[in-house]
Tab-separated table of C-alpha atoms in Angstrom:
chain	number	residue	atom	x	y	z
O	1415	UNK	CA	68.395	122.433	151.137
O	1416	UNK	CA	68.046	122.294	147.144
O	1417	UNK	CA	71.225	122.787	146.221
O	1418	UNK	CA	73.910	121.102	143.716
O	1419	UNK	CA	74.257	117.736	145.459
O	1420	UNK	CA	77.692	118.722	147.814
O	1421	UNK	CA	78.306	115.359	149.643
O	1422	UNK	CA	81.799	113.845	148.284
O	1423	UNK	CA	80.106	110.291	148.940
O	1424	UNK	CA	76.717	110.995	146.688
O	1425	UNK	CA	78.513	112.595	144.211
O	1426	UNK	CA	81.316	110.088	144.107
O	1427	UNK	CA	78.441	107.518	143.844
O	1428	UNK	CA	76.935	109.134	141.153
O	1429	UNK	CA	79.639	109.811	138.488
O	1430	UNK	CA	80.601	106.009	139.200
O	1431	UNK	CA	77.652	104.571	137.946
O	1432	UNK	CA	78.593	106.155	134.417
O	1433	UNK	CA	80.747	103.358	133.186
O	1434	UNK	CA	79.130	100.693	135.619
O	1435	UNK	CA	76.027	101.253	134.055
O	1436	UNK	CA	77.586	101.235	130.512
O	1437	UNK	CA	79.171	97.904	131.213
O	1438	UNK	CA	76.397	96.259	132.982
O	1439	UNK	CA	73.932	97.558	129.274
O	1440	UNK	CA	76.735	95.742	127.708
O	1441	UNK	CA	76.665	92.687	129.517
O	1442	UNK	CA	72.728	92.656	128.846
O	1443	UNK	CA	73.291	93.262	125.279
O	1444	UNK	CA	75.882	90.254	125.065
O	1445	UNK	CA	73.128	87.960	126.653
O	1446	UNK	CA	70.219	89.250	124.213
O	1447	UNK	CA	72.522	88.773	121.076
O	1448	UNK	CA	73.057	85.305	122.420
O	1449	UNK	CA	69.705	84.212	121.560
O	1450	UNK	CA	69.333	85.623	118.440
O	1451	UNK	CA	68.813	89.844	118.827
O	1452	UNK	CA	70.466	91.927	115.924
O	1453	UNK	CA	74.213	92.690	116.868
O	1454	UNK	CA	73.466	96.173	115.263
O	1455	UNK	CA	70.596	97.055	117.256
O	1456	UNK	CA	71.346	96.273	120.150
O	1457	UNK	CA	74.630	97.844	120.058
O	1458	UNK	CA	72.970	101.842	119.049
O	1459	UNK	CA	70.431	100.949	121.755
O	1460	UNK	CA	73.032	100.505	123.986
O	1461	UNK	CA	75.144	103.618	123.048
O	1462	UNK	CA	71.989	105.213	123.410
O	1463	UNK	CA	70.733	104.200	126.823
O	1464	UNK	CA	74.653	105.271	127.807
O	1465	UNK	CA	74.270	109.261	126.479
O	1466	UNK	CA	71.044	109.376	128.136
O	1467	UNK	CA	72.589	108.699	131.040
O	1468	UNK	CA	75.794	111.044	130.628
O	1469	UNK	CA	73.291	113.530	130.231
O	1470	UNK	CA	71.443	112.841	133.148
O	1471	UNK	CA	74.270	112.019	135.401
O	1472	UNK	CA	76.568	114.847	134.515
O	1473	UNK	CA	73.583	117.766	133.945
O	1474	UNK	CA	72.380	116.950	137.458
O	1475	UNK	CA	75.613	117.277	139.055
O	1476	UNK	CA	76.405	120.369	137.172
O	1477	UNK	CA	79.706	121.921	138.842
O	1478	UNK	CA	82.751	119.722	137.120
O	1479	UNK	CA	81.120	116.953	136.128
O	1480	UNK	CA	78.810	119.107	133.773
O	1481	UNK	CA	81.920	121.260	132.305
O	1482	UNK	CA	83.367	117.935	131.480
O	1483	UNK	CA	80.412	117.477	129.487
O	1484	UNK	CA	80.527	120.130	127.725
O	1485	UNK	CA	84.246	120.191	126.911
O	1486	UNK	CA	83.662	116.624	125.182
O	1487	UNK	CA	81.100	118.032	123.603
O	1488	UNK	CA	83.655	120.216	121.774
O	1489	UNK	CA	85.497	116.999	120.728
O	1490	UNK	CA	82.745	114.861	119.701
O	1491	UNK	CA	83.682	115.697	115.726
O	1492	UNK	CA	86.762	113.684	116.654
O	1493	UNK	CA	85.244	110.439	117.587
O	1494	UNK	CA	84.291	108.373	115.247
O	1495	UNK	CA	80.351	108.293	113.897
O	1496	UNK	CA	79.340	104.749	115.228
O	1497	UNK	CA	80.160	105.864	118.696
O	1498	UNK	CA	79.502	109.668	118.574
O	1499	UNK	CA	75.938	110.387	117.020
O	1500	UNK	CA	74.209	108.242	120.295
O	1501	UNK	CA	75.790	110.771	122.149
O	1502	UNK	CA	75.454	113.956	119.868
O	1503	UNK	CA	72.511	115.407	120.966
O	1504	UNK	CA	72.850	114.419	124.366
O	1505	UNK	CA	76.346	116.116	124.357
O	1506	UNK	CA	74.538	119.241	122.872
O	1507	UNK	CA	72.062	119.698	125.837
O	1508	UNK	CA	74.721	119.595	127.853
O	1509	UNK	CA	75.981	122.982	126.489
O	1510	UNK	CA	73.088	125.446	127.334
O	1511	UNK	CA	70.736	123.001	129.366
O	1512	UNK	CA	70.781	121.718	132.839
O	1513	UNK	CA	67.782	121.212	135.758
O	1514	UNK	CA	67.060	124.398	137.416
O	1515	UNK	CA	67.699	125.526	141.074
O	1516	UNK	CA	64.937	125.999	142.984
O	1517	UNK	CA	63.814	130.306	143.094
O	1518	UNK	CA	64.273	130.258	147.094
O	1519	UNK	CA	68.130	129.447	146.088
O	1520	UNK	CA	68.182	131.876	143.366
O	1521	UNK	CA	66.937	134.558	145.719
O	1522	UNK	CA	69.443	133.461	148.599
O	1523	UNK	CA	72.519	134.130	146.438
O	1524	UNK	CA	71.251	137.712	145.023
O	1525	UNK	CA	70.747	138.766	148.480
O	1526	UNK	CA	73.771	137.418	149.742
O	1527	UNK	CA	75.894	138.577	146.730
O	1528	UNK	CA	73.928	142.305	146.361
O	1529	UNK	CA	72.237	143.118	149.701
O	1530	UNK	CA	68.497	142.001	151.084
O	1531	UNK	CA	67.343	144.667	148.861
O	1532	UNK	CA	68.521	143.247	145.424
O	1533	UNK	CA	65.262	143.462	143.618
O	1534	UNK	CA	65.365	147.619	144.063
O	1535	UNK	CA	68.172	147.107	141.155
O	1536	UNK	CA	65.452	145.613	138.868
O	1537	UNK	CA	62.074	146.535	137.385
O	1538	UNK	CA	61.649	143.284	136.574
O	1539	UNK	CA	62.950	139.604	137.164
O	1540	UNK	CA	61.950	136.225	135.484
O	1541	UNK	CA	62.164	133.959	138.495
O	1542	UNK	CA	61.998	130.880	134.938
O	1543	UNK	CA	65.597	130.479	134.154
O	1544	UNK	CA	66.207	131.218	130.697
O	1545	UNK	CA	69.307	129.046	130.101
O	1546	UNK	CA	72.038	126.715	132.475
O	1547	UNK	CA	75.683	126.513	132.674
O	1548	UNK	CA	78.008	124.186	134.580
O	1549	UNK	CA	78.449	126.164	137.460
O	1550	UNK	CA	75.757	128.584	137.822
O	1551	UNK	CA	72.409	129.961	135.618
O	1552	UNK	CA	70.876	132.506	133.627
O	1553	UNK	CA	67.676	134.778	134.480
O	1554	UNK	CA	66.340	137.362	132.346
O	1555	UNK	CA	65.554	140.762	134.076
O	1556	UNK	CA	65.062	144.519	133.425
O	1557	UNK	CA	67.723	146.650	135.115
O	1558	UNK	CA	66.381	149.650	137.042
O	1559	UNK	CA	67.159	152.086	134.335
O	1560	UNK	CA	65.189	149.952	131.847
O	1561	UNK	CA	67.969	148.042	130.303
O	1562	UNK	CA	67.206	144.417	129.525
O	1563	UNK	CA	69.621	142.203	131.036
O	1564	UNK	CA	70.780	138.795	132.021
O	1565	UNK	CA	71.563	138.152	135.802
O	1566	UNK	CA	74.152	135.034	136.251
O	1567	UNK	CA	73.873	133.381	139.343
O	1568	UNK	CA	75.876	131.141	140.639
O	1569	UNK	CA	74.400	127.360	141.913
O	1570	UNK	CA	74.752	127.232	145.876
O	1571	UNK	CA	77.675	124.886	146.976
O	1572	UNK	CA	79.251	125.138	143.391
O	1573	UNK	CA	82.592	125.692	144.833
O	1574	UNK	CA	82.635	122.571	146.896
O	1575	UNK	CA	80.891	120.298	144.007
O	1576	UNK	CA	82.781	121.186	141.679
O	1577	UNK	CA	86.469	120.483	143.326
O	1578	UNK	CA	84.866	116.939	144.286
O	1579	UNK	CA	84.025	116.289	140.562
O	1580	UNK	CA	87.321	116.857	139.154
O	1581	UNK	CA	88.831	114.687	141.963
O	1582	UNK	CA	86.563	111.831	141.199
O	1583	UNK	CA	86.522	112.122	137.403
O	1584	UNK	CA	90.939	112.198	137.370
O	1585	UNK	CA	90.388	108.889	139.287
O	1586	UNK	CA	87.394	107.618	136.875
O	1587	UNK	CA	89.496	108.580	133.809
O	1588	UNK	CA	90.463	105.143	132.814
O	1589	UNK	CA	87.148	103.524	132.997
O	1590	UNK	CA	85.908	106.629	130.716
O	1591	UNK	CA	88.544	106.677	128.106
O	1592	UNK	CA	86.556	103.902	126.103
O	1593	UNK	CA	83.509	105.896	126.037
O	1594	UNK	CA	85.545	108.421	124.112
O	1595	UNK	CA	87.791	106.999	121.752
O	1596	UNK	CA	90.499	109.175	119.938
O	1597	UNK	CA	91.094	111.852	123.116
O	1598	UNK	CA	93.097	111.976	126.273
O	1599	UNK	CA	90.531	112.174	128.902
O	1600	UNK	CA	93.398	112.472	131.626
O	1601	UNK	CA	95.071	115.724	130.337
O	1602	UNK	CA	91.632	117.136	129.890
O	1603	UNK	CA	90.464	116.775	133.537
O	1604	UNK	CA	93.777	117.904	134.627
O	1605	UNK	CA	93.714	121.073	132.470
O	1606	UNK	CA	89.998	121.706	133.256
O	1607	UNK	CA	90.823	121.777	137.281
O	1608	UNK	CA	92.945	124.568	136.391
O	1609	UNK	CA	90.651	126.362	134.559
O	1610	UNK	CA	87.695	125.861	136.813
O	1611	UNK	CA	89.659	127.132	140.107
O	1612	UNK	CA	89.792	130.188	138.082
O	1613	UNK	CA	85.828	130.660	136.795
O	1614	UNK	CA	84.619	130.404	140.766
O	1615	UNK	CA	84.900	133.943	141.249
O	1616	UNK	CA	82.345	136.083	138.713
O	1617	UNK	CA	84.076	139.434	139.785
O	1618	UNK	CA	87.105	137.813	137.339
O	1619	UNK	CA	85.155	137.125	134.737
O	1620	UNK	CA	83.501	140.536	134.635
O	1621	UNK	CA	86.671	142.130	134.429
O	1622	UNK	CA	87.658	140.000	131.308
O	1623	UNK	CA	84.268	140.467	129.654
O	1624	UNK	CA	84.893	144.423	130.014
O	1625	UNK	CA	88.252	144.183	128.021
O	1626	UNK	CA	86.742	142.384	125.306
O	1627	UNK	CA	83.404	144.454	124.740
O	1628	UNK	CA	86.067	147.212	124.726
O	1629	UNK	CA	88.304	146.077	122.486
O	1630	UNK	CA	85.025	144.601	120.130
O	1631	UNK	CA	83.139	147.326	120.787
O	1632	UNK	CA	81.109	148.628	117.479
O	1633	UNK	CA	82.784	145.447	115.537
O	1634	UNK	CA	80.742	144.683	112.598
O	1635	UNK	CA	81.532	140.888	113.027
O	1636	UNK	CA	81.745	140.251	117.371
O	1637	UNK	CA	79.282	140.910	119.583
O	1638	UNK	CA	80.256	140.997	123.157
O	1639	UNK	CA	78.002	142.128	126.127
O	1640	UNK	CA	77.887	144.610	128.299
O	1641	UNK	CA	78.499	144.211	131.633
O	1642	UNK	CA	76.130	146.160	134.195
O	1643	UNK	CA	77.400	144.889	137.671
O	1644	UNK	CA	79.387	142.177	139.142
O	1645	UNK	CA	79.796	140.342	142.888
O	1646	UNK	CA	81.755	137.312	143.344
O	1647	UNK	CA	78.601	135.035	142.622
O	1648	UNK	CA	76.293	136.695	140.586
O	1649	UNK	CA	76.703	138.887	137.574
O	1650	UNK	CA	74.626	141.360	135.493
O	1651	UNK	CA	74.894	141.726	131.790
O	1652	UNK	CA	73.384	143.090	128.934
O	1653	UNK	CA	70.411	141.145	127.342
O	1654	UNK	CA	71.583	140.002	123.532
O	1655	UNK	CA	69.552	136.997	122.212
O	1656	UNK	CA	70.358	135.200	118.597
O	1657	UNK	CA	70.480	131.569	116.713
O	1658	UNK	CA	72.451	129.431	119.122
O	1659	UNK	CA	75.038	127.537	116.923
O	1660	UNK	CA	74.203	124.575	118.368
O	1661	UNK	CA	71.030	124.990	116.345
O	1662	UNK	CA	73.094	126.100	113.025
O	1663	UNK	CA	75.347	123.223	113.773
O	1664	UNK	CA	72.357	121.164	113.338
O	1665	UNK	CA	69.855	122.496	110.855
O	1666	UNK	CA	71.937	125.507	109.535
O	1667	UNK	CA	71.970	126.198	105.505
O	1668	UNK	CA	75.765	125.559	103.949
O	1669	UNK	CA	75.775	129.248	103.811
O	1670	UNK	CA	74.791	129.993	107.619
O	1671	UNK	CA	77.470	127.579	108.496
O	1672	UNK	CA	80.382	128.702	106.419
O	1673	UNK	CA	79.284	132.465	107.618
O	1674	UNK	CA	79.233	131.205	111.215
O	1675	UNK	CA	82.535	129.295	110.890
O	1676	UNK	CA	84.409	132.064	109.527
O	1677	UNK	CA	83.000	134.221	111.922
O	1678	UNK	CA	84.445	132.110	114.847
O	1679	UNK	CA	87.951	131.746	113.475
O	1680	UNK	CA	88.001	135.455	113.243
O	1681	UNK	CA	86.832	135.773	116.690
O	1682	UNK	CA	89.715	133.223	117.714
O	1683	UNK	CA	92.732	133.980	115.830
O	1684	UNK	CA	92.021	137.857	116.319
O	1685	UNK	CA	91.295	138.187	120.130
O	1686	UNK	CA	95.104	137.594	121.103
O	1687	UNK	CA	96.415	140.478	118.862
O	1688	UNK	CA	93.558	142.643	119.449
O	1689	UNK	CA	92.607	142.213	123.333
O	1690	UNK	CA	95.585	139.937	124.487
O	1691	UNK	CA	93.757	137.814	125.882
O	1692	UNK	CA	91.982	133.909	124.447
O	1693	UNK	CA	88.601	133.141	125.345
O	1694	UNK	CA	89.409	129.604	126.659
O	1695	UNK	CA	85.754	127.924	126.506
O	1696	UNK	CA	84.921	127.548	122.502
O	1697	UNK	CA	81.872	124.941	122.829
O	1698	UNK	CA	78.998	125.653	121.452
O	1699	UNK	CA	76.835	127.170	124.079
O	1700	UNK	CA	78.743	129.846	124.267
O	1701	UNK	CA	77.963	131.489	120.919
O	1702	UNK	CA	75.201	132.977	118.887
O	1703	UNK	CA	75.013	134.325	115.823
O	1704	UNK	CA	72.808	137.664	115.903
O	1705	UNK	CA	70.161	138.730	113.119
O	1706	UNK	CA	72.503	141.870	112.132
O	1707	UNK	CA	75.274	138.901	111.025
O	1708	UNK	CA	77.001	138.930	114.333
O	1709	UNK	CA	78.947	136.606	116.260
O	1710	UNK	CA	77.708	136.866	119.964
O	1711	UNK	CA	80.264	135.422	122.555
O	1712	UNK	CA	79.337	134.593	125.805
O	1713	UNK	CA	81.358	133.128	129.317
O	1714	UNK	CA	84.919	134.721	129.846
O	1715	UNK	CA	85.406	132.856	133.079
O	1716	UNK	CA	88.069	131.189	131.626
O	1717	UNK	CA	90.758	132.832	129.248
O	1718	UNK	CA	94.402	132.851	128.382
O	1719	UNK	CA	96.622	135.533	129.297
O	1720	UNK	CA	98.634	136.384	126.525
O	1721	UNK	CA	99.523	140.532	126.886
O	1722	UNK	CA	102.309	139.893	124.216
O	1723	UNK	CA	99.443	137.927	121.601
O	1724	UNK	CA	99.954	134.638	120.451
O	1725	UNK	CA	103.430	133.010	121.521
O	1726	UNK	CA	105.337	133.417	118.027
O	1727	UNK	CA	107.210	130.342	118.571
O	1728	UNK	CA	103.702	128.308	117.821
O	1729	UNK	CA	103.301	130.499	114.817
O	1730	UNK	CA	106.789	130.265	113.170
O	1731	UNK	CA	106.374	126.696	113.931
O	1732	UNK	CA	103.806	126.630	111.954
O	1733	UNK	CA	105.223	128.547	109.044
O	1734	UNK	CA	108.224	126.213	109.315
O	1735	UNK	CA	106.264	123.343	108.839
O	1736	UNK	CA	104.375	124.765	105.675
O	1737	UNK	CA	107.516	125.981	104.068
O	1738	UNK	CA	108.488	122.292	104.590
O	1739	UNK	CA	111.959	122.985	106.604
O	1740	UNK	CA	112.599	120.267	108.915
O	1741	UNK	CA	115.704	120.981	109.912
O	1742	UNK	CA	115.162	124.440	110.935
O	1743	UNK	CA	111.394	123.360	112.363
O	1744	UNK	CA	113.356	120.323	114.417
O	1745	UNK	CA	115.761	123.318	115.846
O	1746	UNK	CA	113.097	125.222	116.941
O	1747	UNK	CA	111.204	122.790	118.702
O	1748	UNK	CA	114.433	122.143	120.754
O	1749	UNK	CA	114.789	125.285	121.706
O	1750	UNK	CA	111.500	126.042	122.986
O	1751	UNK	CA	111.189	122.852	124.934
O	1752	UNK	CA	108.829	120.769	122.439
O	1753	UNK	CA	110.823	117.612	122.336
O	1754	UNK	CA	111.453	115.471	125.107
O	1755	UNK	CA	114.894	115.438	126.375
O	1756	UNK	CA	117.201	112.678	124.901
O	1757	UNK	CA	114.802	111.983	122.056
O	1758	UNK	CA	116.410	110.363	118.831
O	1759	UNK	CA	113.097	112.296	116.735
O	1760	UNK	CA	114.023	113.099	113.184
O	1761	UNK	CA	113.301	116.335	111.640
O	1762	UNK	CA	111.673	115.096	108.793
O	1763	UNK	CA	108.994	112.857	111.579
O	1764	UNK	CA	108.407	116.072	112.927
O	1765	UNK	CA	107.039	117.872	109.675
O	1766	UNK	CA	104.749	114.678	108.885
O	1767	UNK	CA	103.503	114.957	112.248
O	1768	UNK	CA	102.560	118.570	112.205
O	1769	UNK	CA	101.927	118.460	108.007
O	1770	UNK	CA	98.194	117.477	108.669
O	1771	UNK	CA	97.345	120.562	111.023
O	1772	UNK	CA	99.172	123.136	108.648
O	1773	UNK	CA	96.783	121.508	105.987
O	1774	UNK	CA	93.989	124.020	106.030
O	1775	UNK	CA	95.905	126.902	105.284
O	1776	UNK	CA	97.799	125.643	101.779
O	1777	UNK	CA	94.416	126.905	99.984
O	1778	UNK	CA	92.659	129.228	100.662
O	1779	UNK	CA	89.551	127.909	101.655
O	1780	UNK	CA	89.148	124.893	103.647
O	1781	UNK	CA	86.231	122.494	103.971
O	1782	UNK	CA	86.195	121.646	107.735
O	1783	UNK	CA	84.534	118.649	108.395
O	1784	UNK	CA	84.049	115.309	111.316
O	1785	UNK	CA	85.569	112.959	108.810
O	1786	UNK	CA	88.676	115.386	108.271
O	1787	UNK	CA	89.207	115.719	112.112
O	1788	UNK	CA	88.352	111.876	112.756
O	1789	UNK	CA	91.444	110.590	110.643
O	1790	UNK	CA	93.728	113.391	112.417
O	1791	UNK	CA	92.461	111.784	115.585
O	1792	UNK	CA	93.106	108.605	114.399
O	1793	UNK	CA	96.577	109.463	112.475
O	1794	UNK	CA	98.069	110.307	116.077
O	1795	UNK	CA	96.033	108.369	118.085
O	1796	UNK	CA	96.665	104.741	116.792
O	1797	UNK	CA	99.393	102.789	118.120
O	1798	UNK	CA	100.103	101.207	114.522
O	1799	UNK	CA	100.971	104.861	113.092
O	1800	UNK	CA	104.566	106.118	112.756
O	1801	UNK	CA	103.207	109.380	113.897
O	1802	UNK	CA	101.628	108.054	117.293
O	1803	UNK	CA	105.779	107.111	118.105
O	1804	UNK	CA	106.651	110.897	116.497
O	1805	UNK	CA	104.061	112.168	119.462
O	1806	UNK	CA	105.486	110.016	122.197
O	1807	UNK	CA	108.286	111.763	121.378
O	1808	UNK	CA	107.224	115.505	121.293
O	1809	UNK	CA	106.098	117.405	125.076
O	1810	UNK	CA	103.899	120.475	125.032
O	1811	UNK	CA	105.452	122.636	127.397
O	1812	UNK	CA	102.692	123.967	130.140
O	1813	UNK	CA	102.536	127.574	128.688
O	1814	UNK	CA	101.503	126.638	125.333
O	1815	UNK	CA	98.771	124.377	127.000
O	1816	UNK	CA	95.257	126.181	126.858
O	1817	UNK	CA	96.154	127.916	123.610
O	1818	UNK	CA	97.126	124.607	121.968
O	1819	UNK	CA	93.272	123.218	123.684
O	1820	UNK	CA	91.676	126.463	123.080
O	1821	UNK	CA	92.645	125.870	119.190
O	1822	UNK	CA	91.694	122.526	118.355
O	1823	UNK	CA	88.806	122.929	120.781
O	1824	UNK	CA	87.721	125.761	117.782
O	1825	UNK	CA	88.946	123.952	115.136
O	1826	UNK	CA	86.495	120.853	116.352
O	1827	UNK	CA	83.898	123.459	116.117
O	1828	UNK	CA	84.428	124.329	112.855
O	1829	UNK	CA	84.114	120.511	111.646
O	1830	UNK	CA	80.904	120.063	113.683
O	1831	UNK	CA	79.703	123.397	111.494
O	1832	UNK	CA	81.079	121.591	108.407
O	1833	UNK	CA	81.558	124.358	106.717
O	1834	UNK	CA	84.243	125.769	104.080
O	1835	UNK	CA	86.380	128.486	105.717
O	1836	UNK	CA	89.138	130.977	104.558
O	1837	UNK	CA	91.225	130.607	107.129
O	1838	UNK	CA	94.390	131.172	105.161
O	1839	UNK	CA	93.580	134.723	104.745
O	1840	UNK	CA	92.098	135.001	108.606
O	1841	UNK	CA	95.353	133.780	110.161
O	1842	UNK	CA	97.737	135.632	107.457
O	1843	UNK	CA	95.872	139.033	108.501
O	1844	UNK	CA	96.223	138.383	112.448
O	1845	UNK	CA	99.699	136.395	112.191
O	1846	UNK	CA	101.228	137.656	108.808
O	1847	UNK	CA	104.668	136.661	109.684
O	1848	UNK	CA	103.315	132.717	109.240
O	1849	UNK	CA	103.404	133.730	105.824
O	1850	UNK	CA	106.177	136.220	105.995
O	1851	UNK	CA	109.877	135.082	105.433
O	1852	UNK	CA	111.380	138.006	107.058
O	1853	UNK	CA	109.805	137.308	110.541
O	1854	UNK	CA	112.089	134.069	110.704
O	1855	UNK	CA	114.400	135.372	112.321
O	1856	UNK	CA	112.444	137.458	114.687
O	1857	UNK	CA	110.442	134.618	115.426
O	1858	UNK	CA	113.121	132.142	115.901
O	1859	UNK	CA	114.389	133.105	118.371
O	1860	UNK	CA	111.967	133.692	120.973
């Protein structure tokens, strides 16, 4: 059996070494300095030796362990430089690369999931996987009817791996919170259990992926596949192939970038309105820009549900905090269950708090970048800043949860592009009552 490594006990044994072996480089490092090696470079060897082995440890596991991965790999523009660029690239492979399953496994699963006589429903299949995701991986094919497509399958025993991850890594997330500095890595894991449960079963994600290729469909900025056929662990889409942003992230021209930023932030702030539903997983991986200008979005295992769009309370919030009312912004935060019950917060903490994230829309561009997302990080994150006691103070009730990751997992993306965006006018033509006076009372309200 070649499968994704299902024993709790190996798995458990695994992810454990991560900040054992981190420590115990450490230790070494100590010793070496000791007798005269340079503090400095030792140090980036060290951080070095540790994202090699992230990558190793958590691409090998795939399942949970992997999508952990990847979400950090969202947040890396939050963490500071000297402990983020060892772990960059590593973080980067994590988004569209991880070691194959063996072709007898591959084979297994299409059978099981579309009959003993799956290859009839292809002229051709690549039996080399043409890219990896957390939970299951990517073949390129040509559907009977000649259409090129890509056949997802998932990795045998993904279900049970991937439960035991998230387990293991809530327990672990103490020992790992130094390895990321600046970001909860509690909330994540607990959020990303949720969100996992619900990516097991491909037949879902199908379904969302229809709704938005309909509602993108002949959209001369989103591309979203086709889908061609779906089972509960494997799915068939159309073949669409582009410039992964990782790659523009990394050796993009200032104008690719700022194209391929705005391009996302449309795709974000737009879907809700337009489809009523978030795509929830905004790392990298998941997006390419095409040679016809396109955005291409991938993976709609996970999503938001939001049939009504974007909660307007978040949005008038927003607008509130802009139009620098903190009385009225304070009063709405009550009512919608943002501040903790009993809290003595001042309405005037509560603007300085949010007056940061409402930055990039006073102008009408804004240049996204890590440093600019670093000292937000930092702002709210240090337990010397006012506005780290202003955040002990504020709750983010469950419903507003994914939406409120989904967007600064986008907005991280946008400062890994580092690119200057217009996302004043983007979010005024998707959520015009942010800039709209009238809506306040509308808004207030619900």
């Amino acid at each position: 059996m070649t499968d994704i490594p299902r024993r709790t006990a190996a798995r458990t044994a695994k992810l454990a070494s991560l900040p054992l072996g981190v420590a115990g480089r450490a230790a070494a490092g100590w010793g070496r300095r000791l007798v005269g090696g340079d503090g400095e470079e030792i140090s980036a060897q060290l951080m070095a030796k540790s994202a090699e082995q992230l990558f190793a440890v958590l691409g090998e596991l795939k399942g949970g362990a992997m999508k952990f991965g990847q979400a950090l790999s969202v947040f890396e523009a939050a963490i500071p430089d000297e402990y983020a660029a060892p772990f960059r690239e590593s973080l980067v492979k994590l988004q569209t690369a991880a070691p194959p399953m063996p072709g007898a496994d591959v084979h297994r699963m299409l059978a099981e999931q579309f009959g003993r006589s799956w290859r009839t429903r292809f002229q051709e299949f690549d039996e080399t996987p043409a890219a990896a995701a957390s939970i299951g991986q990517v073949h390129r094919a040509i559907w009977h009817d000649g259409r090129e497509v890509a056949v997802k399958v998932q990795y045998p025993g993904a279900e049970e791996a991937l439960r035991s991850d998230l387990r293991q890594l809530s327990r672990m997330s103490r020992l790992m919170q130094p390895l990321v500095p600046g970001l909860e890595i509690k909330p994540l894991i607990a959020e990303l259990r949720e969100r996992m449960e619900e990516e097991l079963d491909y037949r879902d994600e199908a379904e969302n992926q229809r709704i938005f290729a309909a509602a993108f469909d002949g959209d001369d900025k989103v591309k979203v596949p086709r889908v061609v056929a779906s089972a509960p662990r494997a799915m068939v889409t159309e073949w669409v192939t582009g410039r992964k942003l990782s790659d523009v992230i990394r050796t993009g021209m200032q104008d690719d970038r700022d194209r391929a930023a705005a391009l996302l932030a449309e795709f974000h702030y737009s879907a809700p309105a337009r489809v009523g539903l978030l795509h929830a997983d905004p790392h990298p991986g998941n997006f390419q820009v095409l040679d016809d200008g396109r955005l291409m979005v991938i993976d709609y295992g996970a999503v938001a549900r939001l049939p009504e769009g974007l909660p307007r309370p978040l949005s008038v919030m927003v607008r509130l905090a802009l139009e620098d009312k903190p009385d009225e912004l304070l009063a709405l935060l009550r009512d919608n269950g943002f501040v903790r019950a009993g809290s003595p917060l001042r309405a005037e903490d509560a603007v300085t708090y949010l007056a940061p994230f409402t930055e990039p829309l006073h102008t009408e561009t804004f240049r996204f970048n890590r440093r600019w997302l670093q000292r937000q990080a930092e702002r709210v994150g240090d337990l010397r800043s006012p506005d780290f006691n202003t955040g002990r103070e504020l709750n983010l009730p469950p419903q507003y949860l994914l939406v409120h990751r989904v967007t600064m997992g986008t907005l991280g993306v946008l400062c890994q592009l580092d690119a200057e965006v217009p996302l004043r006018g983007i979010v005024g033509h998707w959520q015009p009552w942010i800039f709209d006076a009238e809506d306040e009372s509308a808004g207030r309200h619900l």
